[in-house]
mmCIF file of C-alpha atoms in Angstrom:
data_model
loop_
_atom_site.group_PDB
_atom_site.id
_atom_site.type_symbol
_atom_site.label_atom_id
_atom_site.label_comp_id
_atom_site.label_asym_id
_atom_site.label_seq_id
_atom_site.Cartn_x
_atom_site.Cartn_y
_atom_site.Cartn_z
ATOM 1 C CA UNK A 266 -0.083 0.042 -0.100
ATOM 2 C CA UNK A 267 1.533 3.262 -1.103
ATOM 3 C CA UNK A 268 1.714 6.656 0.882
ATOM 4 C CA UNK A 269 -1.406 8.105 -1.180
ATOM 5 C CA UNK A 270 -3.495 4.881 -0.393
ATOM 6 C CA UNK A 271 -2.786 5.305 3.284
ATOM 7 C CA UNK A 272 -3.829 8.975 3.337
ATOM 8 C CA UNK A 273 -6.918 8.284 1.115
ATOM 9 C CA UNK A 274 -8.156 5.249 3.455
ATOM 10 C CA UNK A 275 -7.492 7.511 6.612
ATOM 11 C CA UNK A 276 -9.656 10.295 5.061
ATOM 12 C CA UNK A 277 -12.294 8.014 4.149
ATOM 13 C CA UNK A 278 -12.326 6.462 7.820
ATOM 14 C CA UNK A 279 -12.414 9.883 9.098
ATOM 15 C CA UNK A 280 -15.330 10.824 6.837
ATOM 16 C CA UNK A 281 -17.457 7.454 7.469
ATOM 17 C CA UNK A 282 -16.780 8.018 11.201
ATOM 18 C CA UNK A 283 -18.136 11.595 11.077
ATOM 19 C CA UNK A 284 -21.165 10.203 9.248
ATOM 20 C CA UNK A 285 -21.896 7.579 11.766
ATOM 21 C CA UNK A 286 -21.318 10.037 14.783
ATOM 22 C CA UNK A 287 -23.716 12.358 13.178
ATOM 23 C CA UNK A 288 -26.329 9.527 12.539
ATOM 24 C CA UNK A 289 -25.851 8.661 16.336
ATOM 25 C CA UNK A 290 -26.287 12.261 17.315
ATOM 26 C CA UNK A 291 -29.396 12.708 15.194
ATOM 27 C CA UNK A 292 -30.893 9.396 16.314
ATOM 28 C CA UNK A 293 -29.801 9.427 19.992
ATOM 29 C CA UNK A 294 -28.470 6.132 19.639
ATOM 30 C CA UNK A 295 -25.027 5.747 21.467
ATOM 31 C CA UNK A 296 -23.386 2.758 19.694
ATOM 32 C CA UNK A 297 -20.285 2.606 21.781
ATOM 33 C CA UNK A 298 -16.648 2.619 20.526
ATOM 34 C CA UNK A 299 -16.407 -1.004 19.543
ATOM 35 C CA UNK A 300 -19.647 -1.058 17.697
ATOM 36 C CA UNK A 301 -19.200 2.242 16.111
ATOM 37 C CA UNK A 302 -15.545 1.136 14.909
ATOM 38 C CA UNK A 303 -17.127 -1.965 13.381
ATOM 39 C CA UNK A 304 -19.725 -0.073 11.569
ATOM 40 C CA UNK A 305 -17.255 2.223 9.941
ATOM 41 C CA UNK A 306 -14.909 -0.508 8.679
ATOM 42 C CA UNK A 307 -17.973 -2.578 7.363
ATOM 43 C CA UNK A 308 -19.269 0.555 5.367
ATOM 44 C CA UNK A 309 -15.659 1.060 3.987
ATOM 45 C CA UNK A 310 -15.419 -2.589 3.184
ATOM 46 C CA UNK A 311 -18.805 -3.269 1.625
ATOM 47 C CA UNK A 312 -19.758 0.015 -0.169
ATOM 48 C CA UNK A 313 -17.187 -0.484 -2.786
ATOM 49 C CA UNK A 314 -18.798 -3.725 -3.700
ATOM 50 C CA UNK A 315 -20.662 -2.767 -6.932
ATOM 51 C CA UNK A 316 -22.787 -6.088 -6.612
ATOM 52 C CA UNK A 317 -24.084 -5.150 -3.149
ATOM 53 C CA UNK A 318 -27.719 -4.666 -4.240
ATOM 54 C CA UNK A 319 -27.771 -7.438 -6.711
ATOM 55 C CA UNK A 320 -26.696 -10.218 -4.099
ATOM 56 C CA UNK A 321 -29.274 -12.652 -2.816
ATOM 57 C CA UNK A 322 -28.569 -12.404 0.784
ATOM 58 C CA UNK A 323 -30.722 -15.478 1.717
ATOM 59 C CA UNK A 324 -28.899 -17.530 -0.856
ATOM 60 C CA UNK A 325 -25.433 -16.152 0.464
ATOM 61 C CA UNK A 326 -26.514 -17.081 3.983
ATOM 62 C CA UNK A 327 -27.289 -20.540 2.885
ATOM 63 C CA UNK A 328 -24.030 -21.160 1.075
ATOM 64 C CA UNK A 329 -22.005 -19.793 4.003
ATOM 65 C CA UNK A 330 -23.578 -22.265 6.199
ATOM 66 C CA UNK A 331 -22.002 -25.020 3.944
ATOM 67 C CA UNK A 332 -18.535 -23.831 4.314
ATOM 68 C CA UNK A 333 -15.989 -25.039 6.829
ATOM 69 C CA UNK A 334 -14.902 -23.218 9.989
ATOM 70 C CA UNK A 335 -13.185 -19.759 9.441
ATOM 71 C CA UNK A 336 -14.455 -19.678 6.021
ATOM 72 C CA UNK A 337 -18.291 -19.831 7.406
ATOM 73 C CA UNK A 338 -17.631 -17.278 9.959
ATOM 74 C CA UNK A 339 -16.129 -14.673 7.400
ATOM 75 C CA UNK A 340 -19.072 -15.373 4.820
ATOM 76 C CA UNK A 341 -21.875 -14.975 7.574
ATOM 77 C CA UNK A 342 -19.954 -11.994 8.882
ATOM 78 C CA UNK A 343 -20.119 -10.482 5.308
ATOM 79 C CA UNK A 344 -23.941 -11.425 5.023
ATOM 80 C CA UNK A 345 -24.649 -9.608 8.404
ATOM 81 C CA UNK A 346 -22.560 -6.635 7.269
ATOM 82 C CA UNK A 347 -24.447 -6.437 3.622
ATOM 83 C CA UNK A 348 -27.842 -7.003 5.439
ATOM 84 C CA UNK A 349 -27.001 -3.868 7.811
ATOM 85 C CA UNK A 350 -26.143 -1.704 4.976
ATOM 86 C CA UNK A 351 -29.009 -2.693 2.844
ATOM 87 C CA UNK A 352 -31.436 -2.223 5.675
ATOM 88 C CA UNK A 353 -30.111 1.168 6.806
ATOM 89 C CA UNK A 354 -28.731 2.716 3.690
ATOM 90 C CA UNK A 355 -31.054 1.364 1.031
ATOM 91 C CA UNK A 356 -34.424 0.252 2.705
ATOM 92 C CA UNK A 357 -36.199 0.312 -0.687
ATOM 93 C CA UNK A 358 -34.356 -2.755 -1.713
ATOM 94 C CA UNK A 359 -36.672 -4.961 0.464
ATOM 95 C CA UNK A 360 -39.627 -3.378 -1.228
ATOM 96 C CA UNK A 361 -38.287 -4.101 -4.627
ATOM 97 C CA UNK A 362 -37.671 -7.746 -3.588
ATOM 98 C CA UNK A 363 -41.230 -8.150 -2.156
ATOM 99 C CA UNK A 364 -40.032 -8.825 1.233
ATOM 100 C CA UNK A 365 -40.883 -7.402 4.562
ATOM 101 C CA UNK A 366 -38.838 -4.458 5.766
ATOM 102 C CA UNK A 367 -37.385 -6.528 8.481
ATOM 103 C CA UNK A 368 -36.202 -9.106 6.282
ATOM 104 C CA UNK A 369 -32.500 -7.643 6.185
ATOM 105 C CA UNK A 370 -32.447 -7.027 9.928
ATOM 106 C CA UNK A 371 -33.526 -10.541 10.602
ATOM 107 C CA UNK A 372 -31.150 -12.253 8.267
ATOM 108 C CA UNK A 373 -28.307 -9.969 9.367
ATOM 109 C CA UNK A 374 -28.851 -10.592 12.964
ATOM 110 C CA UNK A 375 -29.008 -14.308 12.465
ATOM 111 C CA UNK A 376 -25.746 -14.200 10.739
ATOM 112 C CA UNK A 377 -23.918 -12.160 13.461
ATOM 113 C CA UNK A 378 -25.678 -14.567 16.068
ATOM 114 C CA UNK A 379 -24.036 -17.480 14.392
ATOM 115 C CA UNK A 380 -20.797 -15.732 14.189
ATOM 116 C CA UNK A 381 -20.883 -14.783 17.851
ATOM 117 C CA UNK A 382 -21.800 -18.520 18.786
ATOM 118 C CA UNK A 383 -18.773 -19.937 16.441
ATOM 119 C CA UNK A 384 -15.896 -17.781 17.391
ATOM 120 C CA UNK A 385 -13.468 -17.395 20.459
ATOM 121 C CA UNK A 386 -14.144 -14.985 23.222
ATOM 122 C CA UNK A 387 -13.178 -11.648 22.100
ATOM 123 C CA UNK A 388 -14.616 -11.976 18.663
ATOM 124 C CA UNK A 389 -17.791 -13.545 20.122
ATOM 125 C CA UNK A 390 -18.297 -10.626 22.376
ATOM 126 C CA UNK A 391 -18.035 -8.255 19.507
ATOM 127 C CA UNK A 392 -20.659 -9.949 17.476
ATOM 128 C CA UNK A 393 -22.960 -10.402 20.690
ATOM 129 C CA UNK A 394 -22.591 -6.648 20.959
ATOM 130 C CA UNK A 395 -23.405 -6.234 17.418
ATOM 131 C CA UNK A 396 -26.449 -8.399 17.496
ATOM 132 C CA UNK A 397 -27.890 -6.138 20.349
ATOM 133 C CA UNK A 398 -26.984 -2.889 18.503
ATOM 134 C CA UNK A 399 -28.181 -4.181 15.156
ATOM 135 C CA UNK A 400 -31.443 -2.079 15.198
ATOM 136 C CA UNK A 401 -29.626 1.069 16.489
ATOM 137 C CA UNK A 402 -26.897 0.635 13.793
ATOM 138 C CA UNK A 403 -29.893 0.418 11.152
ATOM 139 C CA UNK A 404 -31.191 3.550 12.590
ATOM 140 C CA UNK A 405 -27.944 5.349 12.511
ATOM 141 C CA UNK A 406 -27.473 4.449 8.764
ATOM 142 C CA UNK A 407 -30.978 5.485 7.892
ATOM 143 C CA UNK A 408 -30.126 8.975 9.177
ATOM 144 C CA UNK A 409 -27.048 9.125 7.037
ATOM 145 C CA UNK A 410 -29.350 8.001 3.892
ATOM 146 C CA UNK A 411 -30.580 11.619 3.931
ATOM 147 C CA UNK A 412 -27.305 12.801 2.810
ATOM 148 C CA UNK A 413 -25.366 11.974 -0.317
ATOM 149 C CA UNK A 414 -22.822 9.216 0.232
ATOM 150 C CA UNK A 415 -19.421 10.285 0.396
ATOM 151 C CA UNK A 416 -16.544 9.639 -2.127
ATOM 152 C CA UNK A 417 -12.914 10.018 -1.933
ATOM 153 C CA UNK A 418 -11.517 12.026 -4.889
ATOM 154 C CA UNK A 419 -8.264 11.346 -6.589
ATOM 155 C CA UNK A 420 -6.695 14.499 -4.617
ATOM 156 C CA UNK A 421 -7.722 12.867 -1.285
ATOM 157 C CA UNK A 422 -10.738 15.168 -0.582
ATOM 158 C CA UNK A 423 -14.038 13.999 0.089
ATOM 159 C CA UNK A 424 -16.905 14.880 -2.318
ATOM 160 C CA UNK A 425 -20.309 13.845 -2.328
ATOM 161 C CA UNK A 426 -21.463 10.857 -4.506
ATOM 162 C CA UNK A 427 -24.729 10.844 -6.229
ATOM 163 C CA UNK A 428 -26.962 7.803 -5.472
ATOM 164 C CA UNK A 429 -26.318 5.259 -8.429
ATOM 165 C CA UNK A 430 -29.413 4.582 -10.676
ATOM 166 C CA UNK A 431 -31.358 1.766 -9.076
ATOM 167 C CA UNK A 432 -30.159 2.468 -5.566
ATOM 168 C CA UNK A 433 -32.712 5.048 -4.626
ATOM 169 C CA UNK A 434 -33.001 5.476 -0.793
ATOM 170 C CA UNK A 435 -36.745 6.242 0.154
ATOM 171 C CA UNK A 436 -36.821 7.594 3.671
ATOM 172 C CA UNK A 437 -40.142 6.109 4.802
#
């Protein structure tokens, strides 16, 4: 990783952290340092995925359960993360898929619960916290959905990114 990559990643981290903290302030949800940090890094990891809204979460969840050990844990963590982002930032995706609004929440929490039960103490404790804070994280992200998504420009500055076609974020 070159020097510019580190600077850009640092700027992106700071921006996502500010966005999450603003969401916490607006919603009155105090996520706590561990949950807040996890949410920031989940956003950074998954919002670069141009297939995020095309994925079939239930299929990913089922396929994850067929994987061995650590691969299963990692795949379920990703399912939980993606469901969290879809539920919070893109709630219209549930309606488009003709599922209940709680679909992504239930599936994501289930994935995190499985991770919490299948890992060692420190990681298990974090995922137990994430299960408990799942709805609060969704509310924090939903408050962020009222703003344009940030993007890191080539010069290291943050700019607003319009929502891509097909990813409208209704606020109802």
